[in-house]
mmCIF file of C-alpha atoms in Angstrom:
data_model
loop_
_atom_site.group_PDB
_atom_site.id
_atom_site.type_symbol
_atom_site.label_atom_id
_atom_site.label_comp_id
_atom_site.label_asym_id
_atom_site.label_seq_id
_atom_site.Cartn_x
_atom_site.Cartn_y
_atom_site.Cartn_z
ATOM 1 C CA MET A 291 12.766 -26.076 12.486
ATOM 2 C CA THR A 292 8.794 -25.227 12.792
ATOM 3 C CA VAL A 293 6.456 -28.015 13.431
ATOM 4 C CA ARG A 294 2.890 -27.421 11.976
ATOM 5 C CA GLY A 295 0.260 -26.585 14.578
ATOM 6 C CA GLN A 296 2.738 -25.704 17.031
ATOM 7 C CA PRO A 297 4.437 -22.432 18.537
ATOM 8 C CA ALA A 298 7.900 -21.528 17.581
ATOM 9 C CA ASN A 299 9.209 -22.748 21.193
ATOM 10 C CA TYR A 300 8.483 -26.278 20.371
ATOM 11 C CA ALA A 301 11.111 -26.880 18.256
ATOM 12 C CA LEU A 302 13.573 -26.063 21.291
ATOM 13 C CA LEU A 303 14.524 -29.410 22.843
ATOM 14 C CA TRP A 304 16.723 -30.124 25.730
ATOM 15 C CA ARG A 305 17.266 -33.089 28.027
ATOM 16 C CA SER A 306 17.304 -33.784 31.681
ATOM 17 C CA ALA A 307 20.588 -34.104 33.312
ATOM 18 C CA GLU A 308 20.151 -37.832 33.411
ATOM 19 C CA GLY A 309 18.257 -37.867 30.304
ATOM 20 C CA ARG A 310 15.167 -39.857 32.130
ATOM 21 C CA PHE A 311 12.958 -37.044 30.294
ATOM 22 C CA SER A 312 13.328 -34.291 27.855
ATOM 23 C CA VAL A 313 11.558 -30.650 27.674
ATOM 24 C CA ARG A 314 10.601 -28.871 24.654
ATOM 25 C CA GLY A 315 9.616 -25.127 24.545
ATOM 26 C CA LEU A 316 11.274 -24.238 27.939
ATOM 27 C CA PRO A 317 15.125 -23.672 27.798
ATOM 28 C CA PRO A 318 17.261 -23.688 30.758
ATOM 29 C CA ARG A 319 17.908 -19.936 30.569
ATOM 30 C CA VAL A 320 14.611 -18.003 29.115
ATOM 31 C CA HIS A 321 14.183 -14.070 28.556
ATOM 32 C CA LEU A 322 10.556 -13.586 28.124
ATOM 33 C CA ASP A 323 10.622 -10.275 26.558
ATOM 34 C CA ARG A 324 8.096 -7.379 25.867
ATOM 35 C CA VAL A 325 5.791 -8.343 28.636
ATOM 36 C CA TYR A 326 2.808 -6.016 29.408
ATOM 37 C CA THR A 327 2.450 -4.805 33.097
ATOM 38 C CA ASN A 328 -1.487 -4.859 32.899
ATOM 39 C CA GLY A 329 -2.373 -7.528 35.610
ATOM 40 C CA LEU A 330 -2.650 -10.348 32.667
ATOM 41 C CA HIS A 331 -1.039 -13.648 32.869
ATOM 42 C CA ALA A 332 1.659 -14.409 29.913
ATOM 43 C CA LEU A 333 1.358 -17.855 28.888
ATOM 44 C CA VAL A 334 4.358 -19.993 27.798
ATOM 45 C CA PRO A 335 3.386 -23.542 26.593
ATOM 46 C CA PHE A 336 5.981 -26.227 26.825
ATOM 47 C CA TRP A 337 6.283 -30.168 26.670
ATOM 48 C CA ILE A 338 7.700 -32.884 29.227
ATOM 49 C CA THR A 339 8.620 -36.221 27.256
ATOM 50 C CA ASN A 340 9.283 -39.622 29.309
ATOM 51 C CA GLU A 341 12.582 -40.802 27.603
ATOM 52 C CA THR A 342 12.415 -44.167 29.402
ATOM 53 C CA ASP A 343 10.294 -47.633 29.225
ATOM 54 C CA GLN A 344 8.587 -47.105 32.654
ATOM 55 C CA ASP A 345 6.231 -44.708 34.165
ATOM 56 C CA VAL A 346 7.914 -41.307 35.402
ATOM 57 C CA THR A 347 6.606 -38.640 37.888
ATOM 58 C CA VAL A 348 8.148 -35.361 37.342
ATOM 59 C CA GLU A 349 7.676 -32.922 40.303
ATOM 60 C CA LEU A 350 7.530 -29.244 39.526
ATOM 61 C CA ALA A 351 8.526 -26.410 41.690
ATOM 62 C CA THR A 352 8.497 -22.516 41.041
ATOM 63 C CA GLU A 353 9.839 -19.532 42.620
ATOM 64 C CA GLY A 354 8.738 -15.936 41.967
ATOM 65 C CA PRO A 355 5.567 -14.844 40.095
ATOM 66 C CA LEU A 356 5.211 -18.133 38.400
ATOM 67 C CA LYS A 357 2.929 -21.539 38.517
ATOM 68 C CA VAL A 358 2.480 -24.164 36.157
ATOM 69 C CA GLN A 359 -0.876 -25.684 35.097
ATOM 70 C CA GLN A 360 -1.466 -28.675 33.066
ATOM 71 C CA GLN A 361 -4.869 -27.577 31.709
ATOM 72 C CA ASN A 362 -5.615 -24.008 30.925
ATOM 73 C CA ALA A 363 -8.759 -23.600 28.967
ATOM 74 C CA ASN A 364 -7.511 -20.378 27.372
ATOM 75 C CA TRP A 365 -4.570 -22.132 25.707
ATOM 76 C CA SER A 366 -6.711 -25.080 24.834
ATOM 77 C CA ALA A 367 -9.173 -22.850 22.930
ATOM 78 C CA VAL A 368 -6.330 -21.265 20.807
ATOM 79 C CA SER A 369 -6.677 -22.198 17.167
ATOM 80 C CA THR A 370 -3.858 -23.693 15.211
ATOM 81 C CA ALA A 371 -3.395 -20.613 13.261
ATOM 82 C CA GLN A 372 -2.922 -18.820 16.609
ATOM 83 C CA ARG A 373 -0.555 -21.451 17.934
ATOM 84 C CA GLU A 374 1.589 -21.213 15.078
ATOM 85 C CA THR A 375 2.096 -17.333 15.727
ATOM 86 C CA TYR A 376 1.767 -17.309 19.543
ATOM 87 C CA VAL A 377 5.745 -17.302 20.176
ATOM 88 C CA ASP A 378 8.263 -15.609 18.483
ATOM 89 C CA VAL A 379 11.787 -17.014 19.231
ATOM 90 C CA THR A 380 13.964 -13.606 18.657
ATOM 91 C CA THR A 381 17.414 -15.021 20.153
ATOM 92 C CA ALA A 382 18.047 -18.963 20.110
ATOM 93 C CA PRO A 383 21.582 -20.084 20.880
ATOM 94 C CA ALA A 384 22.696 -23.438 20.009
ATOM 95 C CA ALA A 385 21.296 -25.928 22.347
ATOM 96 C CA GLU A 386 24.816 -27.192 23.695
ATOM 97 C CA ASP A 387 25.791 -23.622 24.445
ATOM 98 C CA ARG A 388 22.743 -23.485 27.095
ATOM 99 C CA GLY A 389 22.609 -19.594 26.557
ATOM 100 C CA GLU A 390 19.655 -17.561 27.231
ATOM 101 C CA VAL A 391 16.918 -17.678 24.635
ATOM 102 C CA THR A 392 14.590 -15.098 24.202
ATOM 103 C CA MET A 393 10.789 -15.259 23.470
ATOM 104 C CA VAL A 394 7.902 -12.782 23.085
ATOM 105 C CA CYS A 395 4.725 -14.142 23.382
ATOM 106 C CA SER A 396 1.575 -12.534 21.522
ATOM 107 C CA ALA A 397 0.003 -9.911 23.435
ATOM 108 C CA THR A 398 -2.739 -9.865 20.999
ATOM 109 C CA ILE A 399 -3.764 -13.177 21.518
ATOM 110 C CA GLN A 400 -3.165 -13.087 25.424
ATOM 111 C CA ARG A 401 -5.557 -10.308 25.850
ATOM 112 C CA GLU A 402 -8.285 -12.430 24.507
ATOM 113 C CA PHE A 403 -7.893 -14.829 27.390
ATOM 114 C CA SER A 404 -9.830 -14.903 30.252
ATOM 115 C CA GLU A 405 -7.964 -14.500 33.556
ATOM 116 C CA VAL A 406 -10.564 -16.595 35.474
ATOM 117 C CA PHE A 407 -8.612 -19.850 33.908
ATOM 118 C CA ASN A 408 -5.508 -18.206 34.666
ATOM 119 C CA GLN A 409 -6.027 -17.784 38.362
ATOM 120 C CA LEU A 410 -6.956 -21.658 38.859
ATOM 121 C CA GLY A 411 -4.704 -23.406 40.917
ATOM 122 C CA GLY A 412 -1.609 -24.988 39.373
ATOM 123 C CA VAL A 413 0.192 -28.476 39.770
ATOM 124 C CA SER A 414 3.265 -29.691 41.310
ATOM 125 C CA SER A 415 3.630 -32.882 39.498
ATOM 126 C CA VAL A 416 2.813 -34.832 36.143
ATOM 127 C CA GLN A 417 2.769 -38.646 35.658
ATOM 128 C CA LEU A 418 3.983 -39.748 32.394
ATOM 129 C CA ALA A 419 3.753 -43.335 31.049
ATOM 130 C CA ALA A 420 6.575 -44.786 29.265
ATOM 131 C CA ARG A 421 7.473 -42.606 26.159
ATOM 132 C CA LYS A 422 4.437 -40.292 26.513
ATOM 133 C CA THR A 423 4.544 -36.696 26.148
ATOM 134 C CA ALA A 424 2.503 -34.021 28.327
ATOM 135 C CA GLU A 425 1.696 -30.536 27.343
ATOM 136 C CA LEU A 426 1.854 -27.890 30.313
ATOM 137 C CA VAL A 427 1.595 -24.033 30.460
ATOM 138 C CA LEU A 428 3.970 -21.668 32.540
ATOM 139 C CA LEU A 429 2.140 -18.545 33.721
ATOM 140 C CA PHE A 430 3.984 -15.144 34.414
ATOM 141 C CA VAL A 431 2.440 -12.111 35.789
ATOM 142 C CA ALA A 432 4.159 -9.035 36.911
ATOM 143 C CA GLU A 433 2.873 -6.417 39.544
ATOM 144 C CA ALA A 434 3.211 -3.041 38.744
ATOM 145 C CA ALA A 435 5.487 -0.828 40.826
ATOM 146 C CA GLU A 436 4.117 1.926 42.919
ATOM 147 C CA THR A 437 4.863 4.844 40.947
ATOM 148 C CA ASP A 438 3.086 8.301 40.354
ATOM 149 C CA SER A 439 0.992 8.524 37.275
ATOM 150 C CA GLY A 440 0.447 11.770 35.017
ATOM 151 C CA ASP A 441 1.052 13.289 31.875
ATOM 152 C CA GLY A 442 4.586 13.709 30.868
ATOM 153 C CA GLN A 443 5.992 10.723 33.035
ATOM 154 C CA ARG A 444 8.087 8.234 31.250
ATOM 155 C CA TYR A 445 7.592 4.436 32.014
ATOM 156 C CA GLU A 446 10.547 2.050 31.263
ATOM 157 C CA TYR A 447 11.191 -1.434 31.567
ATOM 158 C CA GLU A 448 11.482 -3.359 34.656
ATOM 159 C CA THR A 449 12.971 -6.747 34.993
ATOM 160 C CA HIS A 450 11.526 -9.739 37.152
ATOM 161 C CA GLY A 451 12.957 -13.333 37.897
ATOM 162 C CA GLY A 452 11.769 -16.685 38.441
ATOM 163 C CA HIS A 453 12.908 -20.285 38.801
ATOM 164 C CA VAL A 454 11.359 -23.446 37.743
ATOM 165 C CA THR A 455 12.604 -26.982 38.682
ATOM 166 C CA LEU A 456 11.755 -30.299 37.321
ATOM 167 C CA ARG A 457 12.653 -33.393 39.069
ATOM 168 C CA ALA A 458 12.305 -37.198 38.688
ATOM 169 C CA ASP A 459 13.865 -38.889 41.592
ATOM 170 C CA THR A 460 17.446 -37.554 41.289
ATOM 171 C CA ASP A 461 17.301 -36.274 37.622
ATOM 172 C CA LEU A 462 16.996 -32.522 37.517
ATOM 173 C CA TYR A 463 16.153 -29.851 34.935
ATOM 174 C CA ASP A 464 16.478 -26.374 35.994
ATOM 175 C CA VAL A 465 14.973 -23.002 34.307
ATOM 176 C CA THR A 466 16.050 -19.709 35.004
ATOM 177 C CA LEU A 467 13.493 -17.137 33.588
ATOM 178 C CA ARG A 468 14.001 -13.344 33.250
ATOM 179 C CA ALA A 469 11.028 -11.292 32.290
ATOM 180 C CA SER A 470 11.522 -7.885 30.811
ATOM 181 C CA THR A 471 8.038 -5.817 31.644
ATOM 182 C CA CYS A 472 6.718 -2.469 30.922
ATOM 183 C CA ARG A 473 3.688 -0.736 31.863
ATOM 184 C CA SER A 474 1.768 0.605 28.885
ATOM 185 C CA VAL A 475 0.225 4.102 29.074
ATOM 186 C CA LEU A 476 -1.536 6.302 26.643
ATOM 187 C CA GLU A 477 -1.701 9.930 26.901
ATOM 188 C CA MET A 478 -3.502 12.889 24.628
ATOM 189 C CA GLU A 479 -2.353 16.359 23.833
ATOM 190 C CA PRO A 480 -3.480 18.777 24.842
ATOM 191 C CA PRO A 481 -4.055 16.922 27.971
ATOM 192 C CA THR A 482 -7.555 18.646 28.574
ATOM 193 C CA SER A 483 -8.804 16.793 25.199
ATOM 194 C CA ARG A 484 -11.806 19.263 24.711
ATOM 195 C CA ILE A 485 -12.514 20.883 21.270
ATOM 196 C CA TYR A 486 -15.187 23.557 21.494
ATOM 197 C CA ILE A 487 -16.124 25.554 18.131
ATOM 198 C CA ASP A 488 -18.703 28.267 18.642
ATOM 199 C CA ASP A 489 -20.495 30.373 16.054
ATOM 200 C CA CYS A 490 -19.883 28.253 13.127
ATOM 201 C CA VAL A 491 -21.364 28.781 10.079
ATOM 202 C CA ILE A 492 -22.951 26.251 7.791
ATOM 203 C CA GLY A 493 -20.903 24.994 4.905
ATOM 204 C CA ARG A 494 -17.419 26.303 6.366
ATOM 205 C CA THR A 495 -14.774 23.768 7.440
ATOM 206 C CA TYR A 496 -12.976 24.108 10.733
ATOM 207 C CA GLU A 497 -9.833 22.037 11.612
ATOM 208 C CA ARG A 498 -8.408 21.117 15.034
ATOM 209 C CA ALA A 499 -5.762 18.794 15.691
ATOM 210 C CA LEU A 500 -4.884 16.372 18.663
ATOM 211 C CA ARG A 501 -2.135 13.912 19.264
ATOM 212 C CA VAL A 502 -2.160 10.544 20.894
ATOM 213 C CA ARG A 503 0.948 9.415 22.587
ATOM 214 C CA ASN A 504 2.601 6.350 23.641
ATOM 215 C CA ALA A 505 4.518 7.446 26.987
ATOM 216 C CA SER A 506 6.336 3.952 27.266
ATOM 217 C CA ALA A 507 8.966 2.015 26.198
ATOM 218 C CA ILE A 508 6.686 -0.770 24.933
ATOM 219 C CA GLY A 509 4.565 -0.778 21.725
ATOM 220 C CA LEU A 510 1.202 0.295 22.146
ATOM 221 C CA ASP A 511 -2.248 -0.704 20.193
ATOM 222 C CA TRP A 512 -5.069 1.861 20.626
ATOM 223 C CA THR A 513 -8.680 2.463 19.250
ATOM 224 C CA MET A 514 -11.045 5.435 19.221
ATOM 225 C CA THR A 515 -14.729 5.040 19.330
ATOM 226 C CA VAL A 516 -17.840 7.218 19.741
ATOM 227 C CA VAL A 517 -19.443 6.828 23.150
ATOM 228 C CA GLU A 518 -22.028 9.749 22.875
ATOM 229 C CA THR A 519 -23.139 11.609 19.872
ATOM 230 C CA THR A 520 -26.161 14.017 18.755
ATOM 231 C CA ASP A 521 -25.473 12.871 15.353
ATOM 232 C CA PRO A 522 -25.391 9.082 15.000
ATOM 233 C CA SER A 523 -24.155 9.382 11.255
ATOM 234 C CA LEU A 524 -21.453 11.489 12.098
ATOM 235 C CA SER A 525 -21.692 13.160 8.721
ATOM 236 C CA ALA A 526 -20.417 16.315 9.700
ATOM 237 C CA LEU A 527 -17.120 15.177 11.262
ATOM 238 C CA GLN A 528 -14.030 13.317 10.257
ATOM 239 C CA LEU A 529 -11.233 12.165 12.024
ATOM 240 C CA LEU A 530 -8.057 11.944 9.834
ATOM 241 C CA ASP A 531 -4.396 11.054 10.107
ATOM 242 C CA SER A 532 -1.653 13.004 8.617
ATOM 243 C CA ASP A 533 -2.114 11.529 5.252
ATOM 244 C CA MET A 534 -5.691 12.783 5.309
ATOM 245 C CA ARG A 535 -7.031 9.096 5.774
ATOM 246 C CA PRO A 536 -10.022 8.067 7.982
ATOM 247 C CA LEU A 537 -8.323 7.179 11.448
ATOM 248 C CA SER A 538 -9.913 5.141 14.279
ATOM 249 C CA GLY A 539 -6.571 3.623 16.095
ATOM 250 C CA GLY A 540 -3.349 2.268 15.216
ATOM 251 C CA HIS A 541 -0.174 1.008 16.643
ATOM 252 C CA LEU A 542 2.473 3.253 18.245
ATOM 253 C CA GLY A 543 6.225 2.185 18.702
ATOM 254 C CA ALA A 544 7.996 3.084 21.861
ATOM 255 C CA ARG A 545 7.320 6.848 22.792
ATOM 256 C CA GLY A 546 5.616 7.209 19.412
ATOM 257 C CA ASP A 547 2.647 9.633 18.771
ATOM 258 C CA THR A 548 0.372 10.275 15.903
ATOM 259 C CA GLN A 549 -1.826 13.260 15.036
ATOM 260 C CA VAL A 550 -5.555 13.267 14.978
ATOM 261 C CA LEU A 551 -6.999 15.599 12.681
ATOM 262 C CA VAL A 552 -10.475 16.911 13.566
ATOM 263 C CA ARG A 553 -12.299 18.228 10.299
ATOM 264 C CA TYR A 554 -16.019 19.526 11.046
ATOM 265 C CA THR A 555 -17.952 20.967 8.025
ATOM 266 C CA PRO A 556 -21.613 21.709 9.663
ATOM 267 C CA HIS A 557 -24.676 20.920 7.376
ATOM 268 C CA ALA A 558 -27.349 22.492 9.669
ATOM 269 C CA ALA A 559 -27.784 24.816 12.721
ATOM 270 C CA GLY A 560 -27.960 23.898 15.974
ATOM 271 C CA GLU A 561 -25.477 22.239 18.825
ATOM 272 C CA PHE A 562 -23.495 19.310 17.741
ATOM 273 C CA LEU A 563 -21.813 17.095 20.749
ATOM 274 C CA SER A 564 -19.670 13.944 20.289
ATOM 275 C CA ARG A 565 -17.816 12.106 22.926
ATOM 276 C CA PHE A 566 -14.845 9.741 22.000
ATOM 277 C CA LEU A 567 -13.364 6.931 24.010
ATOM 278 C CA VAL A 568 -9.367 6.496 23.255
ATOM 279 C CA GLU A 569 -8.548 2.950 24.532
ATOM 280 C CA ASN A 570 -5.142 1.374 24.940
ATOM 281 C CA SER A 571 -5.698 -2.197 23.848
ATOM 282 C CA ASN A 572 -2.821 -3.551 25.953
ATOM 283 C CA ASP A 573 -3.944 -1.963 29.270
ATOM 284 C CA PRO A 574 -7.798 -1.497 30.012
ATOM 285 C CA ALA A 575 -7.116 0.673 32.827
ATOM 286 C CA SER A 576 -5.121 3.479 30.309
ATOM 287 C CA LEU A 577 -7.768 5.221 28.423
ATOM 288 C CA ARG A 578 -8.575 8.871 27.862
ATOM 289 C CA TYR A 579 -11.889 10.642 26.793
ATOM 290 C CA TRP A 580 -12.179 13.799 24.337
ATOM 291 C CA VAL A 581 -15.039 15.968 23.553
ATOM 292 C CA PHE A 582 -16.019 17.684 20.482
ATOM 293 C CA ARG A 583 -18.662 20.317 20.525
ATOM 294 C CA ALA A 584 -19.790 23.071 18.020
ATOM 295 C CA ARG A 585 -22.722 25.577 18.183
ATOM 296 C CA VAL A 586 -23.949 26.240 14.387
ATOM 297 C CA SER A 587 -25.574 29.705 13.626
ATOM 298 C CA GLN A 588 -28.305 30.297 10.924
ATOM 299 C CA ARG A 589 -26.045 33.068 9.542
ATOM 300 C CA GLN A 590 -24.864 32.554 5.815
ATOM 301 C CA LYS A 591 -22.021 34.992 6.044
ATOM 302 C CA LEU A 592 -19.055 34.750 8.049
ATOM 303 C CA ARG A 593 -18.575 36.968 11.002
ATOM 304 C CA ARG A 594 -15.119 38.572 10.521
ATOM 305 C CA VAL A 595 -14.763 40.105 14.319
ATOM 306 C CA GLU A 596 -15.748 38.766 17.573
ATOM 307 C CA LEU A 597 -16.105 40.453 20.904
ATOM 308 C CA LEU A 598 -14.369 38.960 23.482
ATOM 309 C CA SER A 599 -15.005 41.100 26.516
ATOM 310 C CA ASP A 600 -18.261 41.515 28.294
ATOM 311 C CA PRO A 601 -20.813 43.625 26.226
ATOM 312 C CA ASP A 602 -22.038 45.348 29.081
ATOM 313 C CA ILE A 603 -19.329 47.455 30.555
ATOM 314 C CA SER A 604 -19.802 48.717 34.052
ATOM 315 C CA PHE A 605 -17.549 51.603 35.744
ATOM 316 C CA GLY A 606 -19.267 51.241 39.193
ATOM 317 C CA ASP A 607 -19.389 54.127 41.370
ATOM 318 C CA CYS A 608 -17.229 56.983 39.861
ATOM 319 C CA THR A 609 -16.077 60.255 41.421
ATOM 320 C CA SER A 610 -16.046 63.704 39.306
ATOM 321 C CA GLY A 611 -12.576 64.588 37.806
ATOM 322 C CA VAL A 612 -11.069 61.070 38.072
ATOM 323 C CA TRP A 613 -10.461 59.077 35.005
ATOM 324 C CA TYR A 614 -11.676 55.338 35.048
ATOM 325 C CA SER A 615 -10.592 52.577 32.224
ATOM 326 C CA ARG A 616 -12.058 49.415 31.087
ATOM 327 C CA ASP A 617 -10.477 47.284 28.305
ATOM 328 C CA ILE A 618 -12.434 46.020 25.332
ATOM 329 C CA ARG A 619 -11.045 42.913 23.488
ATOM 330 C CA PHE A 620 -11.824 42.113 19.904
ATOM 331 C CA LYS A 621 -10.573 39.046 17.953
ATOM 332 C CA ASN A 622 -10.282 38.833 13.863
ATOM 333 C CA VAL A 623 -11.654 35.514 13.305
ATOM 334 C CA SER A 624 -11.339 35.903 9.396
ATOM 335 C CA ASP A 625 -8.469 34.913 7.160
ATOM 336 C CA THR A 626 -7.702 38.329 6.256
ATOM 337 C CA PRO A 627 -6.633 41.507 7.997
ATOM 338 C CA VAL A 628 -9.441 43.886 9.427
ATOM 339 C CA VAL A 629 -9.677 47.310 9.827
ATOM 340 C CA MET A 630 -12.185 48.408 12.817
ATOM 341 C CA ARG A 631 -13.560 51.854 13.302
ATOM 342 C CA LEU A 632 -14.911 52.697 16.838
ATOM 343 C CA ARG A 633 -17.636 55.133 17.499
ATOM 344 C CA VAL A 634 -19.256 56.303 20.780
ATOM 345 C CA GLU A 635 -22.986 57.209 20.492
ATOM 346 C CA GLY A 636 -24.998 58.794 23.053
ATOM 347 C CA ASN A 637 -22.444 60.012 25.160
ATOM 348 C CA THR A 638 -23.568 62.317 28.034
ATOM 349 C CA GLY A 639 -20.187 62.282 29.782
ATOM 350 C CA GLY A 640 -16.419 62.275 29.376
ATOM 351 C CA LEU A 641 -16.706 58.990 27.525
ATOM 352 C CA THR A 642 -13.394 58.394 25.056
ATOM 353 C CA MET A 643 -11.985 55.419 23.137
#
């Protein structure tokens, strides 16, 4: 059963031991799944109804990284459409079984919340008039474990627990909460995240590839934006996915990765520089920068061979009768084989190649 304007957990209803009050949205055993360890609170709305004809005071006590608020400005500002999609109840045994109910709260909506409101103090009791209902919010936050960070590390789920007790005199309702949390970490390959192309020719297309990787067991949303460029129009540079569609971000499943194809077609001579920010939407502390730089010459023909060694070769102080050698390195930068012919000119000594 779904109720218009309410999250899915609103349909979950239980009564206290003596039946003086009922609780919606907060099962006796709840598994809060897919929680990001990013320092932000997960909010679980729930409702307490006085089932008697007299005023009732329900006392609230929490254990673990939990607290209860009766007024939370973040939740109050959520639109009707967002409320309806905020909680996904993925597992819900029959009420009489009192089994564990699994719920997932929308990380997309939660990251729009202001932590200032979440940090405000909680309540230890709520007063209910006869047959009246109060809406409350349970807040949970997981602290990240101390681990060494670095590319190549795998980030797994951790389990945290907590307990909530609701009491009206001798009438009790206990909630045991289990939360599965994971740190969200974005990585890039190559780790240096720099693309340098020298001696480009106007009109020729150059391609290089990067990969954006999710190092975690939890899903990751990412975006890529330009933070610095010498060409605001970015007319010469394209960022494409594997299907050759424009790419500016996306979603990566657990351990997933995606290719970013960088395609550059220079239109004018000079130096081109762009700096990009790749952000992890699920954790602002997990981000990467990468730089693209190209130097475009005035030449209209492709250079087929490049000299990789220093053009000035020095043998230093030499002794007569002793052979000395230096290596000269060339690179074929064309798309076809090249035959090189080397010639020594102005040789006044015993120079050979």
